[in-house]
Short mmCIF file of N, CA, C and O in Angstrom, two decimals:
data_model
loop_
_atom_site.label_atom_id
_atom_site.label_comp_id
_atom_site.label_asym_id
_atom_site.label_seq_id
_atom_site.Cartn_x
_atom_site.Cartn_y
_atom_site.Cartn_z
N GLN A 575 207.34 140.81 105.68
CA GLN A 575 206.31 141.15 104.98
C GLN A 575 205.49 139.29 106.10
O GLN A 575 205.98 138.24 105.73
N VAL A 576 204.22 139.88 106.65
CA VAL A 576 203.97 138.73 107.17
C VAL A 576 202.38 138.33 106.76
O VAL A 576 201.60 139.42 105.47
N GLN A 577 201.93 137.17 106.25
CA GLN A 577 200.71 136.33 105.73
C GLN A 577 199.78 135.60 106.69
O GLN A 577 200.34 134.92 107.45
N LEU A 578 198.48 136.39 107.09
CA LEU A 578 197.76 135.75 107.52
C LEU A 578 196.74 135.07 107.07
O LEU A 578 196.41 135.25 106.07
N VAL A 579 196.72 133.93 107.03
CA VAL A 579 196.07 132.85 106.68
C VAL A 579 194.59 132.13 108.11
O VAL A 579 194.62 131.64 108.46
N GLU A 580 193.30 132.90 107.86
CA GLU A 580 192.64 131.99 108.00
C GLU A 580 191.12 130.93 107.34
O GLU A 580 191.89 130.85 106.28
N SER A 581 191.38 129.73 108.42
CA SER A 581 190.13 128.47 107.81
C SER A 581 189.71 128.21 108.84
O SER A 581 189.39 128.98 110.01
N GLY A 582 188.54 127.71 108.78
CA GLY A 582 187.76 126.78 109.59
C GLY A 582 185.75 127.71 109.75
O GLY A 582 185.52 127.01 110.08
N GLY A 583 185.93 128.45 108.12
CA GLY A 583 184.49 129.22 108.07
C GLY A 583 183.77 127.80 107.74
O GLY A 583 184.55 126.58 107.39
N GLY A 584 182.66 128.50 107.62
CA GLY A 584 181.44 127.65 106.73
C GLY A 584 180.04 127.84 107.31
O GLY A 584 179.88 129.12 107.88
N LEU A 585 178.91 126.40 106.81
CA LEU A 585 178.13 126.72 106.73
C LEU A 585 177.53 126.22 108.47
O LEU A 585 178.12 125.16 108.51
N VAL A 586 176.88 126.27 109.35
CA VAL A 586 176.55 126.23 110.58
C VAL A 586 175.15 126.02 110.54
O VAL A 586 174.53 127.83 110.51
N GLN A 587 174.63 125.19 111.61
CA GLN A 587 172.98 125.96 111.73
C GLN A 587 173.46 126.55 112.98
O GLN A 587 173.86 127.10 113.96
N ALA A 588 171.82 127.66 113.27
CA ALA A 588 171.94 128.13 114.59
C ALA A 588 172.10 127.70 115.61
O ALA A 588 171.46 126.90 115.90
N GLY A 589 172.37 127.83 116.53
CA GLY A 589 172.73 127.46 117.47
C GLY A 589 174.57 126.40 117.91
O GLY A 589 174.53 126.18 119.38
N GLY A 590 174.97 126.38 116.50
CA GLY A 590 176.27 125.57 116.31
C GLY A 590 177.35 126.14 116.51
O GLY A 590 177.06 127.71 117.21
N SER A 591 178.68 125.25 116.43
CA SER A 591 179.81 126.06 116.93
C SER A 591 180.89 126.10 115.57
O SER A 591 180.48 124.98 115.01
N LEU A 592 181.60 127.03 115.46
CA LEU A 592 182.31 127.05 114.73
C LEU A 592 183.89 127.39 115.28
O LEU A 592 183.70 127.52 116.48
N ARG A 593 185.27 126.71 114.94
CA ARG A 593 186.48 127.16 115.71
C ARG A 593 187.07 127.74 114.24
O ARG A 593 187.35 127.14 113.24
N LEU A 594 187.60 129.49 114.05
CA LEU A 594 187.76 129.54 113.32
C LEU A 594 189.84 129.55 114.02
O LEU A 594 190.31 129.87 114.44
N SER A 595 190.83 129.54 112.38
CA SER A 595 192.24 130.09 112.75
C SER A 595 192.92 130.97 112.58
O SER A 595 192.41 130.87 110.91
N CYS A 596 193.76 131.48 112.17
CA CYS A 596 194.18 132.42 111.18
C CYS A 596 195.89 132.30 111.86
O CYS A 596 196.52 132.29 112.97
N ALA A 597 196.44 131.63 110.84
CA ALA A 597 197.93 130.83 111.03
C ALA A 597 198.81 132.00 109.62
O ALA A 597 198.52 132.39 108.68
N ALA A 598 200.50 132.40 110.53
CA ALA A 598 200.75 133.49 109.84
C ALA A 598 202.33 132.63 109.71
O ALA A 598 202.68 131.76 110.64
N SER A 599 202.96 133.42 108.53
CA SER A 599 203.78 133.15 108.29
C SER A 599 204.37 134.60 107.88
O SER A 599 203.57 135.53 107.60
N GLY A 600 205.80 134.54 108.19
CA GLY A 600 207.12 135.76 107.58
C GLY A 600 207.25 135.74 108.85
O GLY A 600 207.76 136.98 108.85
N ARG A 601 206.94 135.98 110.18
CA ARG A 601 206.65 136.84 110.87
C ARG A 601 205.90 136.23 112.24
O ARG A 601 205.08 135.48 111.77
N THR A 602 206.84 136.32 113.32
CA THR A 602 206.06 135.54 114.43
C THR A 602 205.26 136.22 115.52
O THR A 602 205.30 137.64 115.14
N LEU A 603 203.74 136.10 115.50
CA LEU A 603 202.57 137.06 115.86
C LEU A 603 203.27 137.15 117.83
O LEU A 603 202.26 137.84 118.29
N SER A 604 203.92 136.53 117.85
CA SER A 604 204.08 136.68 119.57
C SER A 604 204.84 137.94 120.10
O SER A 604 203.96 138.30 121.36
N THR A 605 204.66 138.54 119.42
CA THR A 605 205.04 140.09 119.86
C THR A 605 203.55 141.29 119.40
O THR A 605 204.23 142.69 119.20
N TYR A 606 202.57 140.83 118.47
CA TYR A 606 201.84 141.65 117.95
C TYR A 606 200.72 140.82 119.48
O TYR A 606 200.87 140.23 118.98
N ALA A 607 199.78 142.42 119.53
CA ALA A 607 198.46 141.77 119.90
C ALA A 607 197.73 141.57 118.97
O ALA A 607 198.17 141.89 117.49
N MET A 608 196.53 140.94 118.72
CA MET A 608 195.78 140.37 117.55
C MET A 608 194.22 140.54 117.71
O MET A 608 193.66 140.58 119.07
N GLY A 609 193.57 140.61 116.88
CA GLY A 609 192.13 140.49 116.34
C GLY A 609 191.74 140.20 115.88
O GLY A 609 191.75 139.49 114.56
N TRP A 610 190.22 139.67 115.66
CA TRP A 610 189.25 139.30 114.66
C TRP A 610 188.52 140.05 114.88
O TRP A 610 187.52 141.18 115.97
N PHE A 611 187.41 140.43 113.22
CA PHE A 611 186.71 141.22 112.60
C PHE A 611 186.18 140.78 111.90
O PHE A 611 185.93 139.84 111.51
N ARG A 612 184.52 141.00 111.73
CA ARG A 612 183.73 140.43 110.86
C ARG A 612 183.44 141.78 110.01
O ARG A 612 183.23 142.91 110.52
N GLN A 613 182.69 141.05 108.62
CA GLN A 613 182.52 142.14 107.95
C GLN A 613 180.93 141.55 107.56
O GLN A 613 180.84 140.45 106.76
N ALA A 614 179.70 141.55 107.44
CA ALA A 614 178.47 141.35 106.98
C ALA A 614 178.02 141.75 105.88
O ALA A 614 178.46 143.05 105.70
N PRO A 615 177.02 140.91 104.50
CA PRO A 615 176.70 141.73 103.63
C PRO A 615 176.06 143.39 104.15
O PRO A 615 175.09 143.07 104.87
N GLY A 616 176.71 144.68 103.53
CA GLY A 616 175.75 145.64 103.49
C GLY A 616 176.56 146.68 104.51
O GLY A 616 175.82 147.53 105.15
N LYS A 617 177.25 145.49 105.75
CA LYS A 617 177.52 146.33 106.83
C LYS A 617 178.97 146.71 106.64
O LYS A 617 179.81 146.50 106.04
N GLU A 618 179.53 147.92 107.49
CA GLU A 618 180.98 148.10 107.91
C GLU A 618 181.83 147.09 108.94
O GLU A 618 180.58 146.20 109.11
N ARG A 619 183.02 146.26 108.47
CA ARG A 619 183.69 145.85 109.39
C ARG A 619 183.33 146.37 110.54
O ARG A 619 183.66 147.64 110.69
N GLU A 620 183.46 145.50 111.62
CA GLU A 620 183.53 145.58 112.87
C GLU A 620 184.04 144.11 113.84
O GLU A 620 184.86 143.62 113.42
N SER A 621 184.70 144.84 115.38
CA SER A 621 185.74 143.70 115.95
C SER A 621 185.24 143.61 116.72
O SER A 621 183.41 143.51 116.91
N VAL A 622 185.47 141.91 116.90
CA VAL A 622 184.59 141.00 117.70
C VAL A 622 184.84 140.51 118.51
O VAL A 622 185.08 140.78 119.77
N ALA A 623 186.83 140.56 118.70
CA ALA A 623 187.54 139.87 119.85
C ALA A 623 189.31 140.42 119.21
O ALA A 623 189.48 140.86 118.49
N ALA A 624 189.62 140.66 120.88
CA ALA A 624 191.18 140.81 120.74
C ALA A 624 191.87 139.85 121.35
O ALA A 624 191.34 140.14 122.72
N ILE A 625 192.92 140.11 121.82
CA ILE A 625 193.95 139.27 122.77
C ILE A 625 195.44 139.75 123.05
O ILE A 625 195.98 140.37 121.39
N SER A 626 196.03 139.91 123.79
CA SER A 626 197.01 140.43 124.06
C SER A 626 198.43 139.68 123.61
O SER A 626 197.91 138.33 122.98
N ARG A 627 199.66 139.55 123.91
CA ARG A 627 200.85 138.71 123.12
C ARG A 627 200.93 137.61 123.49
O ARG A 627 200.78 136.53 123.16
N SER A 628 200.39 138.04 125.24
CA SER A 628 200.72 136.85 126.16
C SER A 628 199.40 135.61 125.82
O SER A 628 199.28 135.16 126.81
N GLY A 629 197.95 136.62 125.74
CA GLY A 629 196.53 136.04 126.07
C GLY A 629 196.32 136.60 127.17
O GLY A 629 195.32 135.99 127.75
N GLY A 630 196.75 136.92 128.34
CA GLY A 630 196.71 137.39 129.25
C GLY A 630 195.41 138.41 129.36
O GLY A 630 194.39 138.50 130.24
N LEU A 631 195.60 138.87 127.99
CA LEU A 631 194.41 140.22 128.15
C LEU A 631 193.05 139.84 127.06
O LEU A 631 193.90 139.35 125.81
N THR A 632 192.40 140.07 126.97
CA THR A 632 191.57 140.09 125.91
C THR A 632 190.09 140.54 126.05
O THR A 632 189.63 141.65 126.90
N TYR A 633 190.06 141.30 124.78
CA TYR A 633 188.05 141.88 124.30
C TYR A 633 187.69 141.18 123.77
O TYR A 633 187.54 140.48 123.05
N TYR A 634 186.24 141.42 124.00
CA TYR A 634 185.10 140.92 122.94
C TYR A 634 183.62 142.73 122.98
O TYR A 634 183.82 143.41 123.86
N ALA A 635 183.66 142.04 121.67
CA ALA A 635 182.05 142.79 121.21
C ALA A 635 180.31 142.45 121.88
O ALA A 635 180.84 141.31 122.52
N ASP A 636 180.29 143.67 122.54
CA ASP A 636 179.21 142.83 123.09
C ASP A 636 178.06 141.65 123.00
O ASP A 636 178.09 141.07 123.31
N SER A 637 178.14 141.93 121.29
CA SER A 637 177.34 141.22 120.59
C SER A 637 177.77 139.84 120.70
O SER A 637 176.91 138.77 120.51
N VAL A 638 179.50 139.13 121.39
CA VAL A 638 179.90 137.93 121.06
C VAL A 638 180.58 137.63 122.79
O VAL A 638 180.18 135.94 123.03
N LYS A 639 179.50 138.47 123.60
CA LYS A 639 180.23 138.50 124.78
C LYS A 639 179.69 136.92 125.65
O LYS A 639 178.42 137.11 125.55
N GLY A 640 180.34 136.26 126.21
CA GLY A 640 180.18 135.38 126.50
C GLY A 640 179.90 133.42 125.58
O GLY A 640 178.94 132.51 125.74
N ARG A 641 180.02 134.23 124.51
CA ARG A 641 179.80 132.69 123.18
C ARG A 641 180.92 133.07 122.09
O ARG A 641 181.53 131.89 122.08
N PHE A 642 181.88 133.60 122.22
CA PHE A 642 183.37 133.63 121.65
C PHE A 642 184.16 133.80 122.41
O PHE A 642 184.17 135.09 123.45
N THR A 643 185.37 132.93 122.19
CA THR A 643 186.98 132.96 122.97
C THR A 643 187.78 132.89 121.81
O THR A 643 187.76 132.26 121.19
N ILE A 644 188.21 134.07 122.50
CA ILE A 644 189.87 134.43 121.97
C ILE A 644 190.77 133.61 122.30
O ILE A 644 191.33 133.82 123.11
N SER A 645 191.93 132.85 121.31
CA SER A 645 193.11 132.62 122.12
C SER A 645 194.31 132.38 120.97
O SER A 645 194.10 132.54 120.17
N ARG A 646 195.15 131.97 121.41
CA ARG A 646 196.37 132.60 121.03
C ARG A 646 197.48 131.11 120.93
O ARG A 646 197.56 130.73 122.49
N ASP A 647 197.95 130.62 120.22
CA ASP A 647 199.35 129.88 120.94
C ASP A 647 200.20 130.44 119.47
O ASP A 647 200.65 129.97 118.53
N ASN A 648 200.94 130.81 120.38
CA ASN A 648 202.57 131.53 120.28
C ASN A 648 203.26 130.66 119.36
O ASN A 648 204.08 130.72 118.08
N ALA A 649 203.35 129.37 120.49
CA ALA A 649 204.19 128.36 119.47
C ALA A 649 203.97 128.23 118.21
O ALA A 649 205.35 127.28 117.21
N LYS A 650 203.21 127.88 118.06
CA LYS A 650 201.82 127.61 116.83
C LYS A 650 202.03 128.99 115.98
O LYS A 650 201.55 128.31 114.76
N ASN A 651 202.08 130.34 116.04
CA ASN A 651 202.64 131.17 115.24
C ASN A 651 200.47 131.24 114.80
O ASN A 651 200.12 131.84 113.82
N THR A 652 199.65 130.81 115.66
CA THR A 652 198.27 130.90 115.15
C THR A 652 198.10 131.30 116.50
O THR A 652 197.89 131.08 117.54
N VAL A 653 196.10 132.07 115.59
CA VAL A 653 195.34 132.80 116.85
C VAL A 653 193.87 131.90 116.31
O VAL A 653 193.37 131.56 115.30
N TYR A 654 192.94 131.91 117.64
CA TYR A 654 192.14 130.89 117.26
C TYR A 654 190.63 132.30 117.64
O TYR A 654 190.74 132.86 118.25
N LEU A 655 189.56 131.40 117.12
CA LEU A 655 188.33 131.99 117.60
C LEU A 655 187.69 130.85 117.93
O LEU A 655 187.03 130.20 116.56
N GLN A 656 187.52 130.54 118.56
CA GLN A 656 185.87 129.61 119.08
C GLN A 656 184.45 130.45 118.78
O GLN A 656 185.03 131.33 120.11
N MET A 657 183.78 129.76 118.99
CA MET A 657 182.62 130.57 118.74
C MET A 657 181.47 129.37 118.93
O MET A 657 180.96 128.89 117.28
N ASN A 658 180.88 130.38 120.14
CA ASN A 658 179.09 128.96 120.59
C ASN A 658 178.05 129.56 119.84
O ASN A 658 178.22 130.58 119.74
N SER A 659 177.41 129.01 120.24
CA SER A 659 175.76 129.65 120.42
C SER A 659 175.51 130.55 118.66
O SER A 659 175.50 131.64 118.71
N LEU A 660 176.34 129.69 117.97
CA LEU A 660 175.84 130.71 116.75
C LEU A 660 174.83 131.51 116.61
O LEU A 660 173.77 130.18 116.59
N GLN A 661 174.42 132.24 115.83
CA GLN A 661 173.57 133.07 115.93
C GLN A 661 173.45 133.01 114.00
O GLN A 661 174.61 133.93 113.58
N PRO A 662 172.13 133.67 113.35
CA PRO A 662 171.72 134.21 111.90
C PRO A 662 173.01 135.98 111.96
O PRO A 662 174.02 135.98 110.66
N GLU A 663 172.84 136.37 112.86
CA GLU A 663 173.39 137.82 113.24
C GLU A 663 174.80 137.45 112.79
O GLU A 663 175.90 138.57 112.48
N ASP A 664 175.47 136.54 113.61
CA ASP A 664 177.33 136.52 113.18
C ASP A 664 176.80 135.90 111.60
O ASP A 664 178.71 135.71 111.39
N THR A 665 176.93 136.12 110.71
CA THR A 665 176.80 135.39 109.37
C THR A 665 177.45 136.57 109.05
O THR A 665 177.54 138.18 108.74
N ALA A 666 178.89 136.56 108.77
CA ALA A 666 179.78 137.65 107.85
C ALA A 666 181.37 136.53 107.11
O ALA A 666 181.07 135.90 107.58
N VAL A 667 181.96 137.68 106.44
CA VAL A 667 183.47 137.30 106.41
C VAL A 667 184.11 137.86 107.82
O VAL A 667 183.32 139.01 108.37
N TYR A 668 184.96 136.22 108.34
CA TYR A 668 185.76 136.68 109.72
C TYR A 668 187.46 137.10 108.90
O TYR A 668 187.68 136.40 108.45
N TYR A 669 187.61 138.15 109.11
CA TYR A 669 189.24 138.13 109.10
C TYR A 669 189.97 138.57 110.19
O TYR A 669 189.56 138.91 111.86
N CYS A 670 191.43 137.90 110.45
CA CYS A 670 191.66 137.91 111.16
C CYS A 670 192.72 139.25 111.09
O CYS A 670 193.43 139.71 109.62
N ALA A 671 193.53 139.31 112.28
CA ALA A 671 194.30 141.23 111.93
C ALA A 671 195.62 140.95 113.23
O ALA A 671 195.35 140.53 114.10
N GLN A 672 196.48 141.47 112.79
CA GLN A 672 198.22 141.80 113.32
C GLN A 672 197.73 143.15 114.20
O GLN A 672 197.71 144.24 113.22
N GLY A 673 198.14 143.25 114.93
CA GLY A 673 198.33 145.08 115.76
C GLY A 673 199.30 145.96 115.94
O GLY A 673 200.75 144.81 115.66
N LEU A 674 199.50 146.72 115.77
CA LEU A 674 200.29 147.24 116.14
C LEU A 674 201.57 147.38 116.68
O LEU A 674 202.74 147.31 116.64
N GLY A 675 201.20 146.43 117.42
CA GLY A 675 201.98 146.35 118.82
C GLY A 675 201.29 145.65 120.00
O GLY A 675 200.93 144.37 119.37
N ALA A 676 202.39 145.75 121.12
CA ALA A 676 201.24 145.40 122.16
C ALA A 676 199.33 145.68 122.65
O ALA A 676 199.51 146.95 121.88
N TYR A 677 198.77 144.58 123.54
CA TYR A 677 198.01 145.39 123.14
C TYR A 677 198.11 146.53 123.83
O TYR A 677 197.92 147.00 125.20
N THR A 678 196.49 147.31 123.30
CA THR A 678 196.68 148.47 124.43
C THR A 678 194.87 148.68 123.93
O THR A 678 193.74 148.79 123.21
N GLY A 679 194.23 148.72 125.13
CA GLY A 679 193.29 148.64 125.33
C GLY A 679 192.10 149.79 124.92
O GLY A 679 190.56 149.42 124.23
N SER A 680 192.62 150.71 124.82
CA SER A 680 191.76 151.78 123.61
C SER A 680 191.64 151.51 122.43
O SER A 680 190.97 152.39 121.52
N ARG A 681 192.39 150.85 121.89
CA ARG A 681 192.94 151.02 120.41
C ARG A 681 192.16 149.60 119.99
O ARG A 681 192.48 149.64 118.62
N VAL A 682 192.46 148.36 120.56
CA VAL A 682 192.10 147.33 120.15
C VAL A 682 190.34 146.46 119.19
O VAL A 682 190.83 146.00 118.35
N ALA A 683 189.93 147.70 119.10
CA ALA A 683 188.57 147.46 118.65
C ALA A 683 188.50 148.04 116.66
O ALA A 683 187.58 148.36 116.77
N ASP A 684 190.03 149.41 116.91
CA ASP A 684 189.93 150.03 115.69
C ASP A 684 190.35 149.83 114.85
O ASP A 684 191.94 148.98 114.97
N GLU A 685 190.01 149.18 114.07
CA GLU A 685 190.49 148.04 112.79
C GLU A 685 191.90 149.46 112.35
O GLU A 685 192.63 148.93 111.66
N GLY A 686 191.96 150.76 112.53
CA GLY A 686 192.86 151.23 112.11
C GLY A 686 194.22 150.95 112.72
O GLY A 686 195.71 151.14 112.15
N TRP A 687 193.91 150.22 113.86
CA TRP A 687 194.90 150.10 114.63
C TRP A 687 196.43 148.82 114.31
O TRP A 687 196.96 148.51 114.31
N TYR A 688 195.13 147.90 113.29
CA TYR A 688 196.13 147.08 112.91
C TYR A 688 197.07 146.70 111.22
O TYR A 688 196.05 147.82 110.63
N ASN A 689 197.73 146.41 111.14
CA ASN A 689 198.47 146.83 109.68
C ASN A 689 198.91 145.30 108.67
O ASN A 689 198.93 145.95 107.33
N TYR A 690 198.21 144.60 109.52
CA TYR A 690 198.38 143.43 108.46
C TYR A 690 196.81 142.14 108.76
O TYR A 690 196.37 142.56 109.69
N TRP A 691 196.22 142.33 107.11
CA TRP A 691 194.83 141.70 107.61
C TRP A 691 195.32 139.65 106.93
O TRP A 691 195.64 139.53 105.62
N GLY A 692 194.16 139.27 107.28
CA GLY A 692 194.03 138.38 106.29
C GLY A 692 193.03 137.93 105.39
O GLY A 692 192.34 139.22 105.39
N GLN A 693 193.25 137.31 104.13
CA GLN A 693 191.67 137.27 103.33
C GLN A 693 190.83 137.35 104.17
O GLN A 693 189.60 137.45 102.49
N GLY A 694 190.37 136.88 105.05
CA GLY A 694 188.78 136.34 105.80
C GLY A 694 187.83 135.13 105.24
O GLY A 694 189.09 134.56 104.26
N THR A 695 187.35 134.52 106.37
CA THR A 695 187.10 133.19 105.72
C THR A 695 185.07 133.89 106.08
O THR A 695 185.27 134.02 107.08
N GLN A 696 184.79 132.77 105.64
CA GLN A 696 182.95 133.13 105.63
C GLN A 696 182.74 131.92 106.71
O GLN A 696 182.52 130.96 106.38
N VAL A 697 181.83 132.50 107.68
CA VAL A 697 180.75 132.76 108.45
C VAL A 697 179.55 131.99 108.01
O VAL A 697 179.28 133.26 107.81
N THR A 698 178.59 131.03 107.80
CA THR A 698 176.97 131.60 107.45
C THR A 698 175.97 130.68 108.94
O THR A 698 176.79 129.18 108.64
N VAL A 699 175.71 131.20 109.34
CA VAL A 699 174.21 130.28 110.22
C VAL A 699 173.18 130.63 109.76
O VAL A 699 172.76 131.85 109.65
N SER A 700 172.54 128.89 108.92
CA SER A 700 171.12 129.17 108.85
C SER A 700 170.14 128.96 109.99
O SER A 700 170.67 128.80 110.96
N SER A 701 169.68 129.69 109.88
CA SER A 701 167.88 129.63 110.87
C SER A 701 166.65 128.35 111.26
O SER A 701 167.51 127.39 110.13
#
């Protein structure tokens, strides 16, 4: 059983930056694509970014392209989400998730393709 633990959330002013981390235990992450999702109050959970096992392939939602960067350190069993130029509309609970296997371009934005989830970390961006 894998356990994913997110950290790094907090309160930041618009234009600021945060770096989220997702640490895994119980299973090596290197054999799985990973994703970040977020859920704002009153809204459905949405895909933010995804990364392949090696880190060579990435996906970003249009709303975060050019501002967010997903990366991973397989030696540390950790996935990161660097968030720059944060805006109030980025306010949400951010979740990391483990995919069912290798990066699949048509599925990485689909939360149904992920089978393990962290508990989430709150990101609040003030205007």
